[in-house]
PDB file of C-alpha atoms in Angstrom:
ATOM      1  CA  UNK A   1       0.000   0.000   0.000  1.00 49.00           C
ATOM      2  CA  UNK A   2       1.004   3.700  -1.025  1.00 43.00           C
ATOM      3  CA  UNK A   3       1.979   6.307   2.079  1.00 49.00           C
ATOM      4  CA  UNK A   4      -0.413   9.320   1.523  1.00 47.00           C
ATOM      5  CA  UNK A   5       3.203  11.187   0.667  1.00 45.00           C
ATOM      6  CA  UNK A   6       3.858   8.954  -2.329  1.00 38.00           C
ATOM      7  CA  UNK A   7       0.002   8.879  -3.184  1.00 38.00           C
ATOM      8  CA  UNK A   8       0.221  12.764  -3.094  1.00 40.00           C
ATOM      9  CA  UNK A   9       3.275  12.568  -5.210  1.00 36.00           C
ATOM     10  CA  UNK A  10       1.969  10.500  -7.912  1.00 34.00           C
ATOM     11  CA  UNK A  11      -0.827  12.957  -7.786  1.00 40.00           C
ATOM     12  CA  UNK A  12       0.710  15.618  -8.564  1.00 35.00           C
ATOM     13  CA  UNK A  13       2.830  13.881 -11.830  1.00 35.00           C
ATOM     14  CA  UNK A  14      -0.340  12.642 -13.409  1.00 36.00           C
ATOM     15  CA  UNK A  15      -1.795  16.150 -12.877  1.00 42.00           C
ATOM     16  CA  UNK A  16       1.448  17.847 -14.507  1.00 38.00           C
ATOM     17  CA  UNK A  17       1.326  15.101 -17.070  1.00 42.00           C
ATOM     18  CA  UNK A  18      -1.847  15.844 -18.096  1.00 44.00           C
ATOM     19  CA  UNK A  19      -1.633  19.159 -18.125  1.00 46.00           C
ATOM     20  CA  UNK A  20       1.514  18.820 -20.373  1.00 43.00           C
ATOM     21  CA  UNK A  21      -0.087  17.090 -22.741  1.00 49.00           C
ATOM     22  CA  UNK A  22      -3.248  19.172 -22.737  1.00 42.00           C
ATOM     23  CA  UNK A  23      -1.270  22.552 -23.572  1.00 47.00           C
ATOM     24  CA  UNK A  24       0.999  20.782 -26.685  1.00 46.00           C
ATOM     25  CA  UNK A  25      -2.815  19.320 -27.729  1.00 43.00           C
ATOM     26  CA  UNK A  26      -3.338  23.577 -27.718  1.00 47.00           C
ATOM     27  CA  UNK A  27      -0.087  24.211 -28.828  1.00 45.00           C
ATOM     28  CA  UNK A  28      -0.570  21.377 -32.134  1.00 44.00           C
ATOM     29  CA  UNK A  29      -3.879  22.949 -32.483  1.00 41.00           C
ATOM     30  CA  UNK A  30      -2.857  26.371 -32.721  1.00 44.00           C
ATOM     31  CA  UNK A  31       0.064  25.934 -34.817  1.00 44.00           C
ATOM     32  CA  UNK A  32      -2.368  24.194 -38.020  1.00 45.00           C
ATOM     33  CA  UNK A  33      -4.812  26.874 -37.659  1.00 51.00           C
ATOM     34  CA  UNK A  34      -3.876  29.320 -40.474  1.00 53.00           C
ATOM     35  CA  UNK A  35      -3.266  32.925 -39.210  1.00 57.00           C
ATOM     36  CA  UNK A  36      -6.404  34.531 -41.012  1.00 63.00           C
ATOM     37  CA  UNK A  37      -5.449  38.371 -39.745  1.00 75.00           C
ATOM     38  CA  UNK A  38      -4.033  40.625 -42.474  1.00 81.00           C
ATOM     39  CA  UNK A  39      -1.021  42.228 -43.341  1.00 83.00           C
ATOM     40  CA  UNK A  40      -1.482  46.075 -41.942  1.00 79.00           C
ATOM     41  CA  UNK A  41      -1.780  47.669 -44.904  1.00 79.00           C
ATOM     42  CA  UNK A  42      -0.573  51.194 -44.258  1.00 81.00           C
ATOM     43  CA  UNK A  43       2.554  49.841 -43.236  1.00 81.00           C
ATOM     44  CA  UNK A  44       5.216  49.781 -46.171  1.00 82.00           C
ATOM     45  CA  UNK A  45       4.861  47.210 -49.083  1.00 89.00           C
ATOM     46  CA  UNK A  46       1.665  46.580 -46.834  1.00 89.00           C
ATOM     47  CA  UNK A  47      -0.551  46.130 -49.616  1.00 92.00           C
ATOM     48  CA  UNK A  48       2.209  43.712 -51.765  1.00 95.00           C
ATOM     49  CA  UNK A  49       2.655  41.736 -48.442  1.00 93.00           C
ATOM     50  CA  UNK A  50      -0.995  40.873 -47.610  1.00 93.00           C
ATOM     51  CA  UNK A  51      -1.052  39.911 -51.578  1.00 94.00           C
ATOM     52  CA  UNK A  52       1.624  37.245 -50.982  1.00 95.00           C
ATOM     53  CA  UNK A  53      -0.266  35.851 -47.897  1.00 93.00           C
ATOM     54  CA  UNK A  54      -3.059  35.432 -50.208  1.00 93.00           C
ATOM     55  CA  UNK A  55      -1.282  34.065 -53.140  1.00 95.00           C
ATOM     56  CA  UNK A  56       0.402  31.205 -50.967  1.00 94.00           C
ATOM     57  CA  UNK A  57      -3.504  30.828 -49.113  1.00 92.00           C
ATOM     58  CA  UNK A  58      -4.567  30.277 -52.620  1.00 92.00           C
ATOM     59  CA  UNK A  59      -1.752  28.213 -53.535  1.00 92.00           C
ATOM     60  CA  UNK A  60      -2.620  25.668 -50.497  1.00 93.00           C
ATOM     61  CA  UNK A  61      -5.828  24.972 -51.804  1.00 92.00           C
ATOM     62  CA  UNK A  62      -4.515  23.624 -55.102  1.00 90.00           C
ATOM     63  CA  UNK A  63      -5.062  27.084 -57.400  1.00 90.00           C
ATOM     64  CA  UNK A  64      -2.525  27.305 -60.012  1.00 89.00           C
ATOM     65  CA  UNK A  65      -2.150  30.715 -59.710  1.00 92.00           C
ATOM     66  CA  UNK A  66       1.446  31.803 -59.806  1.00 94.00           C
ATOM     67  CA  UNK A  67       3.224  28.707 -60.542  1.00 91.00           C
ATOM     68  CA  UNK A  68       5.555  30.800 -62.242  1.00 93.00           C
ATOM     69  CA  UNK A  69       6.917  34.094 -62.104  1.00 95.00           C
ATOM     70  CA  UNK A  70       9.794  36.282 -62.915  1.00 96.00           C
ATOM     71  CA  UNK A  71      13.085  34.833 -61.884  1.00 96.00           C
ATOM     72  CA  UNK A  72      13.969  38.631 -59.996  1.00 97.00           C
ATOM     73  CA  UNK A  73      11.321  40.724 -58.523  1.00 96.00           C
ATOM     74  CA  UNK A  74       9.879  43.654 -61.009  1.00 95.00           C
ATOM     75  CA  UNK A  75      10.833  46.949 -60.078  1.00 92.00           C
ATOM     76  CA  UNK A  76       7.937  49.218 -58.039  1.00 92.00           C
ATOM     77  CA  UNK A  77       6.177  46.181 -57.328  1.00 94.00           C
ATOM     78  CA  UNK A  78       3.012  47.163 -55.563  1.00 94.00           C
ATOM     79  CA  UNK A  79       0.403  44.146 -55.557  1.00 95.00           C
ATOM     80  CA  UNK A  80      -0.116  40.600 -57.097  1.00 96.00           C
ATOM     81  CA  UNK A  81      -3.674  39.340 -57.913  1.00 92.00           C
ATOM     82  CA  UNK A  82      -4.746  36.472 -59.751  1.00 86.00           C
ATOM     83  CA  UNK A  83      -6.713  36.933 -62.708  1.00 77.00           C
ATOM     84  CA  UNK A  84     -10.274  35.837 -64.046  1.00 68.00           C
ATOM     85  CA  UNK A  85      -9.423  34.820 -67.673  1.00 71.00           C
ATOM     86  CA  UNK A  86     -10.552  31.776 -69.638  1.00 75.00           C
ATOM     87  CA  UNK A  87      -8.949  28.795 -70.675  1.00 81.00           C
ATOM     88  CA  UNK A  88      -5.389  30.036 -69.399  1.00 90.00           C
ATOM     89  CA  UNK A  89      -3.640  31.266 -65.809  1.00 91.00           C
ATOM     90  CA  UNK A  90      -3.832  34.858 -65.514  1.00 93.00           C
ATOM     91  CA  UNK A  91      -1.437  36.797 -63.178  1.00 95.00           C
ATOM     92  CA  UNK A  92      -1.312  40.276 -62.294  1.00 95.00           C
ATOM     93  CA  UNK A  93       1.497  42.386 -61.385  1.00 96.00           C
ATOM     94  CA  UNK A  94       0.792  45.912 -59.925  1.00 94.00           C
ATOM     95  CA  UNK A  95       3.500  49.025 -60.595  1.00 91.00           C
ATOM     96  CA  UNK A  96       3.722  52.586 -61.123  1.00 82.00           C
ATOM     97  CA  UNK A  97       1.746  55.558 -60.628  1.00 78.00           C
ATOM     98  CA  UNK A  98      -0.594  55.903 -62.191  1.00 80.00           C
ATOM     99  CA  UNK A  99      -0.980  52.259 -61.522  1.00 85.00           C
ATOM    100  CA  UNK A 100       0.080  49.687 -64.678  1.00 89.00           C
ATOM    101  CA  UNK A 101      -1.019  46.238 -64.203  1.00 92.00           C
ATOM    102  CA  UNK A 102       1.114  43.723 -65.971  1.00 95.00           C
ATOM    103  CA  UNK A 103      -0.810  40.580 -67.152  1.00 95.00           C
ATOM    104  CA  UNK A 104       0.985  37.528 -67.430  1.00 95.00           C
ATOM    105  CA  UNK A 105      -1.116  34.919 -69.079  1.00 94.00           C
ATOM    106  CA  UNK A 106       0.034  30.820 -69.203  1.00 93.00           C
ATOM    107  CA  UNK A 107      -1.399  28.706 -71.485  1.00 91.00           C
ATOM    108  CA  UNK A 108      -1.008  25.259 -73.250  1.00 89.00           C
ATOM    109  CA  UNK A 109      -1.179  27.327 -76.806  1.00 89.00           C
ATOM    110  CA  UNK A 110      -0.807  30.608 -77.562  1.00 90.00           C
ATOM    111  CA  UNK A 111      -3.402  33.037 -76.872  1.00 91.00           C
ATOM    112  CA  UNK A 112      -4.893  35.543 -79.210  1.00 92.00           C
ATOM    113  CA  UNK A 113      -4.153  38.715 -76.984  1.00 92.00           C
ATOM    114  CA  UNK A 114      -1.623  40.377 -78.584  1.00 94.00           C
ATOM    115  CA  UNK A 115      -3.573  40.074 -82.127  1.00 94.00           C
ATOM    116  CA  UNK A 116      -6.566  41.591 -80.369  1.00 93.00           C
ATOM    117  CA  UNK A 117      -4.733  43.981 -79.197  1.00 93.00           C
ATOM    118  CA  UNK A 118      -2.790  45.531 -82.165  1.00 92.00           C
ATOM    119  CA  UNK A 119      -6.681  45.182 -83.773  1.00 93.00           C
ATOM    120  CA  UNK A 120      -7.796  47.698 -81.016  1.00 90.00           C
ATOM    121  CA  UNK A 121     -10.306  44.915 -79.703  1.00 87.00           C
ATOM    122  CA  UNK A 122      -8.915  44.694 -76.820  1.00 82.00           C
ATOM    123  CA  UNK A 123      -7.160  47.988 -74.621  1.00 83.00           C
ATOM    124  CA  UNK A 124      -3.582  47.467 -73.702  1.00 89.00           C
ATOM    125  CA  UNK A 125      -0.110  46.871 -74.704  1.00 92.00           C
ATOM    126  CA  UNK A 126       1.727  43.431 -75.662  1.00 95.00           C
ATOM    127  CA  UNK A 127       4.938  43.230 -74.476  1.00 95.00           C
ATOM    128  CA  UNK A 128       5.845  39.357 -74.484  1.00 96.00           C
ATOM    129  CA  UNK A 129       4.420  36.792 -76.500  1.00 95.00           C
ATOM    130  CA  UNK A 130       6.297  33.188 -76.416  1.00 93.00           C
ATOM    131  CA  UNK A 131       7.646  30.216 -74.725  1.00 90.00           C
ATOM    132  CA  UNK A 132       8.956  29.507 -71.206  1.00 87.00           C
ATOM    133  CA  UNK A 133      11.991  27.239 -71.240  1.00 80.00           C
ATOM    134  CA  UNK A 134      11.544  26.086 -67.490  1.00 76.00           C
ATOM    135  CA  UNK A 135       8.109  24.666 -68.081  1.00 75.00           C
ATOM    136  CA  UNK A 136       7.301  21.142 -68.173  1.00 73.00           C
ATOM    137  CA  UNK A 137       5.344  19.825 -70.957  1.00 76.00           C
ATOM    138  CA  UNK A 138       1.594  19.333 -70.848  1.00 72.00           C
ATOM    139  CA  UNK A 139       1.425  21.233 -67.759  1.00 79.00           C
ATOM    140  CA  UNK A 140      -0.336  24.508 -69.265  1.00 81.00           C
ATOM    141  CA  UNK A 141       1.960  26.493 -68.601  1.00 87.00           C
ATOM    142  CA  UNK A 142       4.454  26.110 -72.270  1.00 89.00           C
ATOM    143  CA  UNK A 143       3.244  29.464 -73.279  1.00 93.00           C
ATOM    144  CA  UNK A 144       3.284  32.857 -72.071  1.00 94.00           C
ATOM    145  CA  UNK A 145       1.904  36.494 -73.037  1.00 95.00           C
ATOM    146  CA  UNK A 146       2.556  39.975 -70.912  1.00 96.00           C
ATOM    147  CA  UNK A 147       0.830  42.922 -71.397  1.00 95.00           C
ATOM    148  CA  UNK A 148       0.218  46.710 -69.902  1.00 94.00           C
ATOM    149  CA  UNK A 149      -3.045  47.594 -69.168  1.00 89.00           C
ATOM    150  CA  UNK A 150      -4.180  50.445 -66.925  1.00 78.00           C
ATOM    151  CA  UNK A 151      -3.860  54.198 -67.090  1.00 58.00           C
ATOM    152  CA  UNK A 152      -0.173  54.200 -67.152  1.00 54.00           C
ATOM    153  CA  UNK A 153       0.016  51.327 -69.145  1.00 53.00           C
ATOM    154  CA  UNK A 154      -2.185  51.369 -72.902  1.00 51.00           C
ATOM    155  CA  UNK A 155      -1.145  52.736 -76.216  1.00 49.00           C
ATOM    156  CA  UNK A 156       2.234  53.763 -77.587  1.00 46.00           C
ATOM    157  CA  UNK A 157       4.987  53.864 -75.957  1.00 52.00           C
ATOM    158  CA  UNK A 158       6.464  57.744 -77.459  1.00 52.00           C
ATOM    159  CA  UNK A 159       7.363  60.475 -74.565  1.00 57.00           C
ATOM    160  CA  UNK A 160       5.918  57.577 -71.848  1.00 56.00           C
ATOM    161  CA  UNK A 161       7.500  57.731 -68.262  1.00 58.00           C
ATOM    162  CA  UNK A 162      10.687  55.646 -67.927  1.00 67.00           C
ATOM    163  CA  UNK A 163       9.158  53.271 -65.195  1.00 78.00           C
ATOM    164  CA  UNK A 164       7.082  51.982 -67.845  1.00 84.00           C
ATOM    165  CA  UNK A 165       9.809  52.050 -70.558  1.00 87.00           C
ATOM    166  CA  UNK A 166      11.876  49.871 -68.223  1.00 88.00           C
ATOM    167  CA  UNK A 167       9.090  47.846 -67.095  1.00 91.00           C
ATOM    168  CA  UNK A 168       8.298  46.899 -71.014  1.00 92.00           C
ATOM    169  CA  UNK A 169      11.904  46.034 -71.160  1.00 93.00           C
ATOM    170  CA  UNK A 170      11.804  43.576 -67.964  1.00 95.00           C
ATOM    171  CA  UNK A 171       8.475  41.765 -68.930  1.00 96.00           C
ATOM    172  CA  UNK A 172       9.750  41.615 -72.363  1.00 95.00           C
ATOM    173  CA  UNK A 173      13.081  39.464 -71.707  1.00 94.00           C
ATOM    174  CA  UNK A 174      12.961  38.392 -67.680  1.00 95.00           C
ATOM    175  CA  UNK A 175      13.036  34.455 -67.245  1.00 94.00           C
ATOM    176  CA  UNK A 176      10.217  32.947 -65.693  1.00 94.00           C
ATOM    177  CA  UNK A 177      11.070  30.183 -62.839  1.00 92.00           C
ATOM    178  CA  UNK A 178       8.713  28.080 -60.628  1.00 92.00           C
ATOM    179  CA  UNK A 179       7.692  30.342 -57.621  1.00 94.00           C
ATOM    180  CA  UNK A 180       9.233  27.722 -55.036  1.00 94.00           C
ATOM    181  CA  UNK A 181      12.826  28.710 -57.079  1.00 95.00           C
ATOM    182  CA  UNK A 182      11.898  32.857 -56.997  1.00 97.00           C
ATOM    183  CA  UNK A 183      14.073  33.873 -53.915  1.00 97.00           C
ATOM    184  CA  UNK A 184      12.636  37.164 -54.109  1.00 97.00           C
ATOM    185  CA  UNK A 185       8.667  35.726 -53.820  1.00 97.00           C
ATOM    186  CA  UNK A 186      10.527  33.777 -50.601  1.00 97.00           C
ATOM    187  CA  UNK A 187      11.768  36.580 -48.880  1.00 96.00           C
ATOM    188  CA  UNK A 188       8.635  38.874 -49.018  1.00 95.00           C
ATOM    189  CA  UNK A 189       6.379  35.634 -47.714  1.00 94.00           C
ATOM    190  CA  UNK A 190       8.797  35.794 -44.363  1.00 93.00           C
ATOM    191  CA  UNK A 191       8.138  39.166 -44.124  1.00 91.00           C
ATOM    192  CA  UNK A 192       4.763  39.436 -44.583  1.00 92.00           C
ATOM    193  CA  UNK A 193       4.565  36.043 -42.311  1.00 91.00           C
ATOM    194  CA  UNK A 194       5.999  38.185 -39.753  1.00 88.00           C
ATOM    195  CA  UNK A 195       4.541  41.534 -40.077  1.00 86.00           C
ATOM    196  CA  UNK A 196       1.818  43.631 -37.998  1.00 84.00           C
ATOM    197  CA  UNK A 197      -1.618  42.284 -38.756  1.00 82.00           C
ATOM    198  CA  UNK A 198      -4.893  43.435 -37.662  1.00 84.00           C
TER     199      UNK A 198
END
């Protein structure tokens, strides 16, 4: 038979034990629930940080959005959204001000953009239209176009501001790499992991 000191003893490791194990049931818990709060977007690159929380959100769930982007982050970057196109991956890059979205469309063939767009069907300017070397076959992703649209960003390119004459010239040659190989795309997601939210 147990003394009452022993018995008290052995009450007080099963309590600890249990209570051990109850706070790393919270901790686990905690740590697979997604942090849902965003980015504080007054804060600097706010806006471009709570767009990469989204993106990799997004990403989780299976969208294809942003498989690939540029192998170097684009100059004034301001915001990444996915786009609502048919038939092909639409990605959005915010720059500039006025603002110029550049649309990156991936595709199995090539799309009819740019045609529309020299036709005037379509507002905007092509800037890229070709192949990506670092995509895998039958994936949808062989082809890609770029082009400006936004107030900065249609028509001709005479007397335009040089941001946008040395954006055309990055969209128009940069190499396109899986996101997981973009250091740049890595670096902002730990920052914008680890900054304010509200």
């Amino acid at each position: 038979m147990l003394s009452r000191g022993t018995r008290t003893v052995l009450a007080v490791l099963v309590a600890f034990a249990a209570g051990t194990q109850l706070a790393a049931c919270q901790s686990s818990t905690e740590a697979q629930q997604p942090d849902t709060r965003a980015v504080d977007t007054s804060l600097p690159d706010g806006k471009l940080l709570e767009s990469v929380l989204a993106i990799e959100a997004a990403r989780a769930t299976g969208a294809r959005d942003y498989s690939y982007v540029p192998k170097t982050q684009p100059a004034g970057l301001t915001e990444m959204t996915p786009g609502l196109q048919t038939g092909v991956v639409a990605d959005s890059y915010t720059f500039g001000d006025p603002s110029v979205w550049a649309v990156v469309e991936f595709s199995a063939e090539p799309t009819d953009t740019c045609a529309g767009i020299r036709r005037g069907d379509d507002p905007g300017r092509c800037v890229r239209q070709g192949t990506i070397a670092a995509a895998r076959p039958g994936t949808a992703f062989e082809n890609v176009t770029v082009y400006f649209t936004g107030s900065g960003g249609a028509g001709p390119g005479a007397g335009e501001p040089s941001p946008v004459a040395a954006a055309e010239r990055f969209w128009s040659s940069v190499e396109f790499v899986p996101i997981e190989q973009a250091a740049w795309f890595s670096e902002l997601l730990s920052r914008a992991r680890s900054a304010p939210k509200i």
